[in-house]
Amino acid sequence: MDFALNAEQTTLQGVLREFLSERAGETAVRAQMAEPAGFDRQLWKRMGAEQGLQGLAVPEEYGGAGFTFVELGIVLEEMGRALTVSPFLASAVMAPQLFLALGDTEACERWLPGLASGDTVATVALAEDSGSWESGEVRLAARREGEGWVLDGHKSFVVDGAAADLVLVVARAEDGIGVFAVESSAEGLDRTPLPTMDQTRKLARLTFGGTPATRLVSTDAAAAVERMLDLTRIALAADALGGSGRVLDMSVEYAKVREQFGRPIGSFQAIKHMCANMLVELESSRSAVYYALWAAATGHEDTSVVAPMVKAHCVDAYLSAAGDNIQIHGGIGFTWEHPAHLYLKRAKSSQALLGGSDLHRRIVAERIGI
Amino acid sequence: MDFALNAEQTTLQGVLREFLSERAGETAVRAQMAEPAGFDRQLWKRMGAEQGLQGLAVPEEYGGAGFTFVELGIVLEEMGRALTVSPFLASAVMAPQLFLALGDTEACERWLPGLASGDTVATVALAEDSGSWESGEVRLAARREGEGWVLDGHKSFVVDGAAADLVLVVARAEDGIGVFAVESSAEGLDRTPLPTMDQTRKLARLTFGGTPATRLVSTDAAAAVERMLDLTRIALAADALGGSGRVLDMSVEYAKVREQFGRPIGSFQAIKHMCANMLVELESSRSAVYYALWAAATGHEDTSVVAPMVKAHCVDAYLSAAGDNIQIHGGIGFTWEHPAHLYLKRAKSSQALLGGSDLHRRIVAERIGI
Amino acid sequence: MDLSLSPELADFQEEVRTWLDEHVVGEFARHRGVGFSWDAEAWDLRLAWDRELAAGGWLCMGWPHEYGGRDATVDQQLIFQLEYARADPPFRATTQGQDLFGPTLLHSGTAEQKARFLPPITRVEELWGQGFSEPSNGSDLAGLRTRARRDGDEWVIDGQKVWTSHGGYADWMYVLCRTDPEAPRHKGISMLVVPVDQPGVDVRWIRNSLGGDDFCEVFFNEARTRADLVVGEVNGGWGVAMGALGTERGTTLLAEHLRVQHEVREIIEAAKANGRTPDAALRQDLVQAWTDARIMEWNGRRLMSAIKGGSTTDPTTQASLSKVFASRAHTRIGETAMRAQDAASELVGADYSLNRLQQVFLGTRAESIFGGTTQVQLNVLSERTLGLPREPRPS
Amino acid sequence: MDLSLSPELADFQEEVRTWLDEHVVGEFARHRGVGFSWDAEAWDLRLAWDRELAAGGWLCMGWPHEYGGRDATVDQQLIFQLEYARADPPFRATTQGQDLFGPTLLHSGTAEQKARFLPPITRVEELWGQGFSEPSNGSDLAGLRTRARRDGDEWVIDGQKVWTSHGGYADWMYVLCRTDPEAPRHKGISMLVVPVDQPGVDVRWIRNSLGGDDFCEVFFNEARTRADLVVGEVNGGWGVAMGALGTERGTTLLAEHLRVQHEVREIIEAAKANGRTPDAALRQDLVQAWTDARIMEWNGRRLMSAIKGGSTTDPTTQASLSKVFASRAHTRIGETAMRAQDAASELVGADYSLNRLQQVFLGTRAESIFGGTTQVQLNVLSERTLGLPREPRPS
């Protein structure tokens, strides 16, 4: 019984930190920022070929490495730390976890190996212009046409929606909510990258006009979507944990060397306590994220309560830490050239994604019976 | 045009501070604390005879001094500072302001002179066991009997309800909400002092069984009650301002003399900044309270928005300052003998009185059209 | 990262659960969750409960068998705490000896001292009080002034201590005294074990802001104790005391922090009873309270792993940040507790008796002060863990 | 305590209101509220608006007639600001000269300097930039390294300044230089007036985190200015600069803080448009935002009274605490602004163009840094206003 990463997991963390700092440092991040659908395809291939990251948590029978959500969380933490611009969240968390939650083995066999290898980039399209991530709010219509299905309507705030080769679309059919696979080349599919304040996480708007789609088989698609959302919430908390860790490191490093009034600013109690409070919050977030990852990995009944809880808590803590980091840096922290603002924006976009923290606390309230 | 007390008002403030520190210091406060209906009748008489405080804001035609709500606010601030145990809020704010808002000149002529001189102690009974201060929630029933009215039901959380000679009861008659004057000797009136966590502010529960009462004439009693509540909200904010000022003074005095690690704790930035932040909040509360007092004094249309706003803001700031004061004092601040906890409790009871801060912000939201 | 139980641990869990089910009955069941570190409420009942636990062999579980423990592993201790929290019996009374002095003696005492003092602690036969803080030094422990001088075979102690939890019940105290006034601040301090029942020791209760008795001040006026009742080296008491305040507090913190989940449940029940749960603003705070309580648990479990050595975080850091997080969160929870009760939050019982939620509101103010203020904890975290420069010494 | 208007002030209010009604039209009306201290958005339009104000005689109202002012009273200035905020025209562009350098010169300049430099400021003919901060010294202004030495009739300046607002538009800069390297830190500093259009001055824009240009760095490489262009005494620049940062900022702060009420209204509108106002948690934050905005106004009005001398609070303290309250509150408001926009808060326009609420979220991060960090303000408040002991100097 250990509430800590084991030796293997710690090694994975170290390898990833080195890999990302070599292959996807700040210069690489900034190179992908300006382009609303940009991501580093070189890096993506290396992630797959050298590290096998995309398939880490995909079961071996579908071409993955069969590790658990804990290992996936370690990857997400490091990517949050490095602000990695890649469709990892969409294609290695959201899409495969939706496939797995639906339990359509045929679809898993058909698509998961491509996702696991990184050859296919996939995403899930759920929210629409209203910005709601509740499947009950879905309006995009699916109707039968001949043997298959066609989709009509739109999706928005689709994570990496402009770059994905495969889109899992949550749509409303006659018999209720269903999930439909649409390939990017499909007829009547139009994709517009949405310029975002956080330029490291790409969103897109998709329109569907009689677009042919394959319906994935499931006994309860809405429940599967909710399971996918819970896992994505935990993933975002892990990303926030990584970012929080990095901004604390930046603050501490700067506070040690920056001198004002003849002494390092890190010797002033105001700055010391700000950093120590960031540490308290960081490590408390770490406790929460690690527990949530373990719960997700083992299918613990707690997962559905813990997922919205840690999402709200950890992104809020991240936003606060990212703001404090700017304050500690002073003027330089307010400039475009300094990375401090990139973390503030990533924290903010993490807070908004899947719905804000108030909404997530409302979900917790319902799930614990308040 | 001046956003500051004028010379006369500053003098009043000084005189009061001296009067209360001489006549109603901590020993006097503690003497009244243990008794759930206790208040210092000697002091009350002196307030009237020597300072004319009870009638300060009562119009001259009703035996008062005819000053404005600004002067009343100055008194309340000083009483909040000194934690004065007296029915001033009930008898010099709530009851007379309800008389004036109702506009029943006959009743004003009959009762206000006694309130203004301090010979009569009065209060307003509005909330019931539910704790709600909305007149729409009132259930206590008034019915005609012969020429007069009788009351049946209960009231709770009545400020100084056990000590009052005259109770203005908000009751539900056939034709809607009305205000009824009941003397303490009235038949069928039963009063139970309620022991409270904040022992400086006394509450009572009153039961009425066929109790004879005089109905006060008014075109819109509910509106008059709301006006009285708004003025009481501002009064509580002024009380909170006084308490906040005192806890900051206590903190600063202690931080200057208490030494740890070979230096006054007030030389540590953590303590300095805690005190400076208390100052920022104190003075911002002061700006808010002074504006609200002026708005109330001049009948400004802003009053109904500002009243719940400053109540919520200033008692929340008070509670936070009272907590910080304990922290700065360390262990001694946690003892019964030290006055720090008295301020924490007064802040908390001010927050609960008339409904919590969330409720007050909800009222603001409605009034500004959100 | 693996929180699942081995078959052995699962058996142990079952054993604990069964014992608690069978023993948290009668008066003990009627006093679930009564008491806390900062109060002496229902003292006799809690003492009786401690003796019940002792009889079951559940106190001082990690200590060696020879001193009355059961050589339990850290994992077993953790499981016991989790089950204990689930059953919510009265709060233990005699934590001073079990959680603070005992572990210190185990670490730094002589064989004779251990044999003499540890078994009565495990059997709840002798109660202990801590003599560390003084009126002139709270956070700055090393500034203590109580002095002890040798007089033949005895130490003679003069001075005053304060904030001794439950000191009025103590049979013995472990007291930090300055034994070499010439040495630098940290170097002339010894930890002496002093019997309370003697003319030179005067213990007075301090009433706390809840209106209850918990802490004491203790006056030493030529108090005496045997020369060999020094824990650790003479003049080496500082290091011994730091050990007592350090990593040993894993289970103590955990017991306090797990208890909070019951409080939060009680807050939620209060809100429901007042019809306040539809209030979305309060709902947010209730969820925040629940989140905070869960994080306290997770921080505590990480601390236990750190104590086992199974974590990259060192236990001292983890204990310190757990404490800062918890005291801040618990204070927030206390405010939410009052709001959930609405107007009734003001009403107390006869003789100023407070309900549990009111106790939380007032009592949590002590948690950011005692055992090292939040400010001191933040200093330590920033300097020792983050490596930020120390503040300049006064010139 | 009397906020009512005398008949004269009521007339003045009417005059201001009428003028604004007649002039905030066309492009100016279409750009209501555009711009802020920390950005150069719509610069040309704002410059045109400043010239419109100048033509109306509304700039530098408190200055003597001889320099282009109208000798307005503090009350008149306050009323102008309140009416200005109500009309919400574009944010003034040329505040550096009007609010910072001008008042400094009025206070410390020679008659010749005033006659030469003040009228072009009131007519928006010459723009100014501040040269105070340097890369190595932000909050610690007295640590500045830029040096000026006399060479015949001229000063020769070498060094680097940074965070010069709108520096790229400046014709002149007022620059703090070390003119006596041997003197103690605060004593060898002079304030020089330096023309920007010369080979020795190189101004470069710094892109801020909003993606916009606002601040500049300025490199002085043997830059030259006339010997008599010193404001105040040679080596007396510290006191002159402190004046510039001190009590003169009443109207500047007020203008910024009153603007926030429009932002809060816009936030409320955004929440309504998103159907989010039934959300009770957001409602609480919207009311908090409105409360904060009102308190900013009231703090600002108290500051104006303090400047008049009609308050027991000294203006420096009031300015400092207004700033701390406002920067903290404004940051909170920025976060509420994003939440009110919900998912759409992430979406920006072409070329990273941000809506006003997004600008508030990002831009407010500068407010607790520039013009003296919150930490420095809290130090000053605790030491000068509360009289707490200074921190010990490093030994």
PDB file of N, CA and C in Angstrom, chain D residues 43-90:
ATOM      1  N   TRP D  43      -4.599  53.904 -30.623  1.00  0.00           N
ATOM      2  CA  TRP D  43      -3.799  55.035 -30.169  1.00  0.00           C
ATOM      3  C   TRP D  43      -4.155  56.346 -30.878  1.00  0.00           C
ATOM      4  N   ASP D  44      -4.247  56.289 -32.200  1.00  0.00           N
ATOM      5  CA  ASP D  44      -4.470  57.531 -32.949  1.00  0.00           C
ATOM      6  C   ASP D  44      -5.815  58.154 -32.587  1.00  0.00           C
ATOM      7  N   LEU D  45      -6.810  57.301 -32.442  1.00  0.00           N
ATOM      8  CA  LEU D  45      -8.120  57.812 -32.070  1.00  0.00           C
ATOM      9  C   LEU D  45      -8.075  58.432 -30.678  1.00  0.00           C
ATOM     10  N   ARG D  46      -7.380  57.764 -29.780  1.00  0.00           N
ATOM     11  CA  ARG D  46      -7.298  58.285 -28.409  1.00  0.00           C
ATOM     12  C   ARG D  46      -6.531  59.606 -28.378  1.00  0.00           C
ATOM     13  N   LEU D  47      -5.514  59.701 -29.253  1.00  0.00           N
ATOM     14  CA  LEU D  47      -4.754  60.945 -29.331  1.00  0.00           C
ATOM     15  C   LEU D  47      -5.659  62.069 -29.859  1.00  0.00           C
ATOM     16  N   ALA D  48      -6.455  61.720 -30.853  1.00  0.00           N
ATOM     17  CA  ALA D  48      -7.397  62.709 -31.394  1.00  0.00           C
ATOM     18  C   ALA D  48      -8.393  63.130 -30.311  1.00  0.00           C
ATOM     19  N   TRP D  49      -8.810  62.159 -29.523  1.00  0.00           N
ATOM     20  CA  TRP D  49      -9.745  62.464 -28.435  1.00  0.00           C
ATOM     21  C   TRP D  49      -9.092  63.375 -27.390  1.00  0.00           C
ATOM     22  N   ASP D  50      -7.843  63.110 -27.084  1.00  0.00           N
ATOM     23  CA  ASP D  50      -7.141  63.973 -26.144  1.00  0.00           C
ATOM     24  C   ASP D  50      -7.089  65.413 -26.666  1.00  0.00           C
ATOM     25  N   ARG D  51      -6.908  65.551 -27.981  1.00  0.00           N
ATOM     26  CA  ARG D  51      -6.834  66.902 -28.557  1.00  0.00           C
ATOM     27  C   ARG D  51      -8.205  67.574 -28.510  1.00  0.00           C
ATOM     28  N   GLU D  52      -9.230  66.764 -28.653  1.00  0.00           N
ATOM     29  CA  GLU D  52     -10.599  67.286 -28.513  1.00  0.00           C
ATOM     30  C   GLU D  52     -10.808  67.816 -27.087  1.00  0.00           C
ATOM     31  N   LEU D  53     -10.356  67.015 -26.132  1.00  0.00           N
ATOM     32  CA  LEU D  53     -10.455  67.447 -24.732  1.00  0.00           C
ATOM     33  C   LEU D  53      -9.653  68.724 -24.506  1.00  0.00           C
ATOM     34  N   ALA D  54      -8.465  68.759 -25.105  1.00  0.00           N
ATOM     35  CA  ALA D  54      -7.610  69.938 -24.938  1.00  0.00           C
ATOM     36  C   ALA D  54      -8.307  71.172 -25.485  1.00  0.00           C
ATOM     37  N   ALA D  55      -8.932  71.010 -26.644  1.00  0.00           N
ATOM     38  CA  ALA D  55      -9.625  72.140 -27.259  1.00  0.00           C
ATOM     39  C   ALA D  55     -10.764  72.626 -26.342  1.00  0.00           C
ATOM     40  N   GLY D  56     -11.374  71.681 -25.663  1.00  0.00           N
ATOM     41  CA  GLY D  56     -12.449  72.054 -24.739  1.00  0.00           C
ATOM     42  C   GLY D  56     -11.928  72.607 -23.422  1.00  0.00           C
ATOM     43  N   GLY D  57     -10.628  72.540 -23.221  1.00  0.00           N
ATOM     44  CA  GLY D  57     -10.047  73.056 -21.986  1.00  0.00           C
ATOM     45  C   GLY D  57     -10.203  72.106 -20.816  1.00  0.00           C
ATOM     46  N   TRP D  58     -10.300  70.814 -21.101  1.00  0.00           N
ATOM     47  CA  TRP D  58     -10.559  69.848 -20.029  1.00  0.00           C
ATOM     48  C   TRP D  58      -9.321  69.089 -19.585  1.00  0.00           C
ATOM     49  N   LEU D  59      -8.218  69.329 -20.234  1.00  0.00           N
ATOM     50  CA  LEU D  59      -7.005  68.648 -19.783  1.00  0.00           C
ATOM     51  C   LEU D  59      -6.293  69.511 -18.745  1.00  0.00           C
ATOM     52  N   CYS D  60      -5.615  68.872 -17.822  1.00  0.00           N
ATOM     53  CA  CYS D  60      -4.784  69.589 -16.860  1.00  0.00           C
ATOM     54  C   CYS D  60      -5.583  70.713 -16.202  1.00  0.00           C
ATOM     55  N   MET D  61      -6.815  70.388 -15.848  1.00  0.00           N
ATOM     56  CA  MET D  61      -7.749  71.398 -15.357  1.00  0.00           C
ATOM     57  C   MET D  61      -7.249  72.157 -14.138  1.00  0.00           C
ATOM     58  N   GLY D  62      -6.494  71.466 -13.307  1.00  0.00           N
ATOM     59  CA  GLY D  62      -6.065  72.099 -12.060  1.00  0.00           C
ATOM     60  C   GLY D  62      -4.867  73.020 -12.225  1.00  0.00           C
ATOM     61  N   TRP D  63      -4.267  73.022 -13.426  1.00  0.00           N
ATOM     62  CA  TRP D  63      -3.069  73.846 -13.620  1.00  0.00           C
ATOM     63  C   TRP D  63      -3.455  75.312 -13.763  1.00  0.00           C
ATOM     64  N   PRO D  64      -2.493  76.187 -13.480  1.00  0.00           N
ATOM     65  CA  PRO D  64      -2.765  77.624 -13.646  1.00  0.00           C
ATOM     66  C   PRO D  64      -3.090  77.959 -15.104  1.00  0.00           C
ATOM     67  N   HIS D  65      -3.893  78.996 -15.247  1.00  0.00           N
ATOM     68  CA  HIS D  65      -4.245  79.465 -16.591  1.00  0.00           C
ATOM     69  C   HIS D  65      -3.030  79.710 -17.460  1.00  0.00           C
ATOM     70  N   GLU D  66      -1.969  80.273 -16.861  1.00  0.00           N
ATOM     71  CA  GLU D  66      -0.821  80.673 -17.681  1.00  0.00           C
ATOM     72  C   GLU D  66      -0.184  79.500 -18.416  1.00  0.00           C
ATOM     73  N   TYR D  67      -0.372  78.282 -17.882  1.00  0.00           N
ATOM     74  CA  TYR D  67       0.212  77.126 -18.560  1.00  0.00           C
ATOM     75  C   TYR D  67      -0.832  76.349 -19.350  1.00  0.00           C
ATOM     76  N   GLY D  68      -2.007  76.904 -19.510  1.00  0.00           N
ATOM     77  CA  GLY D  68      -3.025  76.220 -20.296  1.00  0.00           C
ATOM     78  C   GLY D  68      -4.070  75.504 -19.469  1.00  0.00           C
ATOM     79  N   GLY D  69      -3.974  75.599 -18.134  1.00  0.00           N
ATOM     80  CA  GLY D  69      -4.981  74.979 -17.278  1.00  0.00           C
ATOM     81  C   GLY D  69      -6.140  75.925 -17.048  1.00  0.00           C
ATOM     82  N   ARG D  70      -7.023  75.543 -16.101  1.00  0.00           N
ATOM     83  CA  ARG D  70      -8.114  76.462 -15.792  1.00  0.00           C
ATOM     84  C   ARG D  70      -8.242  76.676 -14.286  1.00  0.00           C
ATOM     85  N   ASP D  71      -7.148  76.402 -13.551  1.00  0.00           N
ATOM     86  CA  ASP D  71      -7.149  76.647 -12.106  1.00  0.00           C
ATOM     87  C   ASP D  71      -8.362  76.005 -11.431  1.00  0.00           C
ATOM     88  N   ALA D  72      -8.739  74.830 -11.912  1.00  0.00           N
ATOM     89  CA  ALA D  72      -9.933  74.181 -11.363  1.00  0.00           C
ATOM     90  C   ALA D  72      -9.670  73.704  -9.938  1.00  0.00           C
ATOM     91  N   THR D  73     -10.721  73.710  -9.119  1.00  0.00           N
ATOM     92  CA  THR D  73     -10.601  73.191  -7.756  1.00  0.00           C
ATOM     93  C   THR D  73     -10.591  71.665  -7.789  1.00  0.00           C
ATOM     94  N   VAL D  74     -10.219  71.088  -6.666  1.00  0.00           N
ATOM     95  CA  VAL D  74     -10.236  69.625  -6.552  1.00  0.00           C
ATOM     96  C   VAL D  74     -11.658  69.097  -6.772  1.00  0.00           C
ATOM     97  N   ASP D  75     -12.642  69.816  -6.219  1.00  0.00           N
ATOM     98  CA  ASP D  75     -14.027  69.377  -6.405  1.00  0.00           C
ATOM     99  C   ASP D  75     -14.419  69.370  -7.875  1.00  0.00           C
ATOM    100  N   GLN D  76     -13.985  70.400  -8.581  1.00  0.00           N
ATOM    101  CA  GLN D  76     -14.301  70.432 -10.021  1.00  0.00           C
ATOM    102  C   GLN D  76     -13.637  69.269 -10.750  1.00  0.00           C
ATOM    103  N   GLN D  77     -12.404  68.997 -10.362  1.00  0.00           N
ATOM    104  CA  GLN D  77     -11.713  67.870 -11.003  1.00  0.00           C
ATOM    105  C   GLN D  77     -12.438  66.559 -10.725  1.00  0.00           C
ATOM    106  N   LEU D  78     -12.904  66.425  -9.496  1.00  0.00           N
ATOM    107  CA  LEU D  78     -13.642  65.222  -9.126  1.00  0.00           C
ATOM    108  C   LEU D  78     -14.912  65.097  -9.968  1.00  0.00           C
ATOM    109  N   ILE D  79     -15.628  66.195 -10.061  1.00  0.00           N
ATOM    110  CA  ILE D  79     -16.876  66.160 -10.826  1.00  0.00           C
ATOM    111  C   ILE D  79     -16.606  65.843 -12.279  1.00  0.00           C
ATOM    112  N   PHE D  80     -15.545  66.437 -12.819  1.00  0.00           N
ATOM    113  CA  PHE D  80     -15.198  66.132 -14.191  1.00  0.00           C
ATOM    114  C   PHE D  80     -14.954  64.625 -14.356  1.00  0.00           C
ATOM    115  N   GLN D  81     -14.200  64.042 -13.434  1.00  0.00           N
ATOM    116  CA  GLN D  81     -13.900  62.613 -13.530  1.00  0.00           C
ATOM    117  C   GLN D  81     -15.166  61.768 -13.439  1.00  0.00           C
ATOM    118  N   LEU D  82     -16.073  62.153 -12.546  1.00  0.00           N
ATOM    119  CA  LEU D  82     -17.313  61.386 -12.401  1.00  0.00           C
ATOM    120  C   LEU D  82     -18.147  61.460 -13.677  1.00  0.00           C
ATOM    121  N   GLU D  83     -18.218  62.650 -14.240  1.00  0.00           N
ATOM    122  CA  GLU D  83     -18.991  62.802 -15.475  1.00  0.00           C
ATOM    123  C   GLU D  83     -18.308  62.093 -16.632  1.00  0.00           C
ATOM    124  N   TYR D  84     -17.002  62.190 -16.647  1.00  0.00           N
ATOM    125  CA  TYR D  84     -16.214  61.541 -17.692  1.00  0.00           C
ATOM    126  C   TYR D  84     -16.460  60.035 -17.652  1.00  0.00           C
ATOM    127  N   ALA D  85     -16.422  59.502 -16.437  1.00  0.00           N
ATOM    128  CA  ALA D  85     -16.648  58.057 -16.288  1.00  0.00           C
ATOM    129  C   ALA D  85     -18.053  57.693 -16.736  1.00  0.00           C
ATOM    130  N   ARG D  86     -19.006  58.548 -16.419  1.00  0.00           N
ATOM    131  CA  ARG D  86     -20.379  58.270 -16.816  1.00  0.00           C
ATOM    132  C   ARG D  86     -20.503  58.218 -18.344  1.00  0.00           C
ATOM    133  N   ALA D  87     -19.818  59.146 -19.014  1.00  0.00           N
ATOM    134  CA  ALA D  87     -19.916  59.202 -20.480  1.00  0.00           C
ATOM    135  C   ALA D  87     -19.065  58.121 -21.146  1.00  0.00           C
ATOM    136  N   ASP D  88     -18.012  57.654 -20.424  1.00  0.00           N
ATOM    137  CA  ASP D  88     -17.161  56.555 -20.899  1.00  0.00           C
ATOM    138  C   ASP D  88     -16.561  56.786 -22.284  1.00  0.00           C
ATOM    139  N   PRO D  89     -15.890  57.910 -22.485  1.00  0.00           N
ATOM    140  CA  PRO D  89     -15.214  58.124 -23.770  1.00  0.00           C
ATOM    141  C   PRO D  89     -13.986  57.213 -23.857  1.00  0.00           C
ATOM    142  N   PRO D  90     -13.237  57.277 -24.974  1.00  0.00           N
ATOM    143  CA  PRO D  90     -11.993  56.503 -25.021  1.00  0.00           C
ATOM    144  C   PRO D  90     -11.081  56.898 -23.854  1.00  0.00           C
TER     145      PRO D  90
END
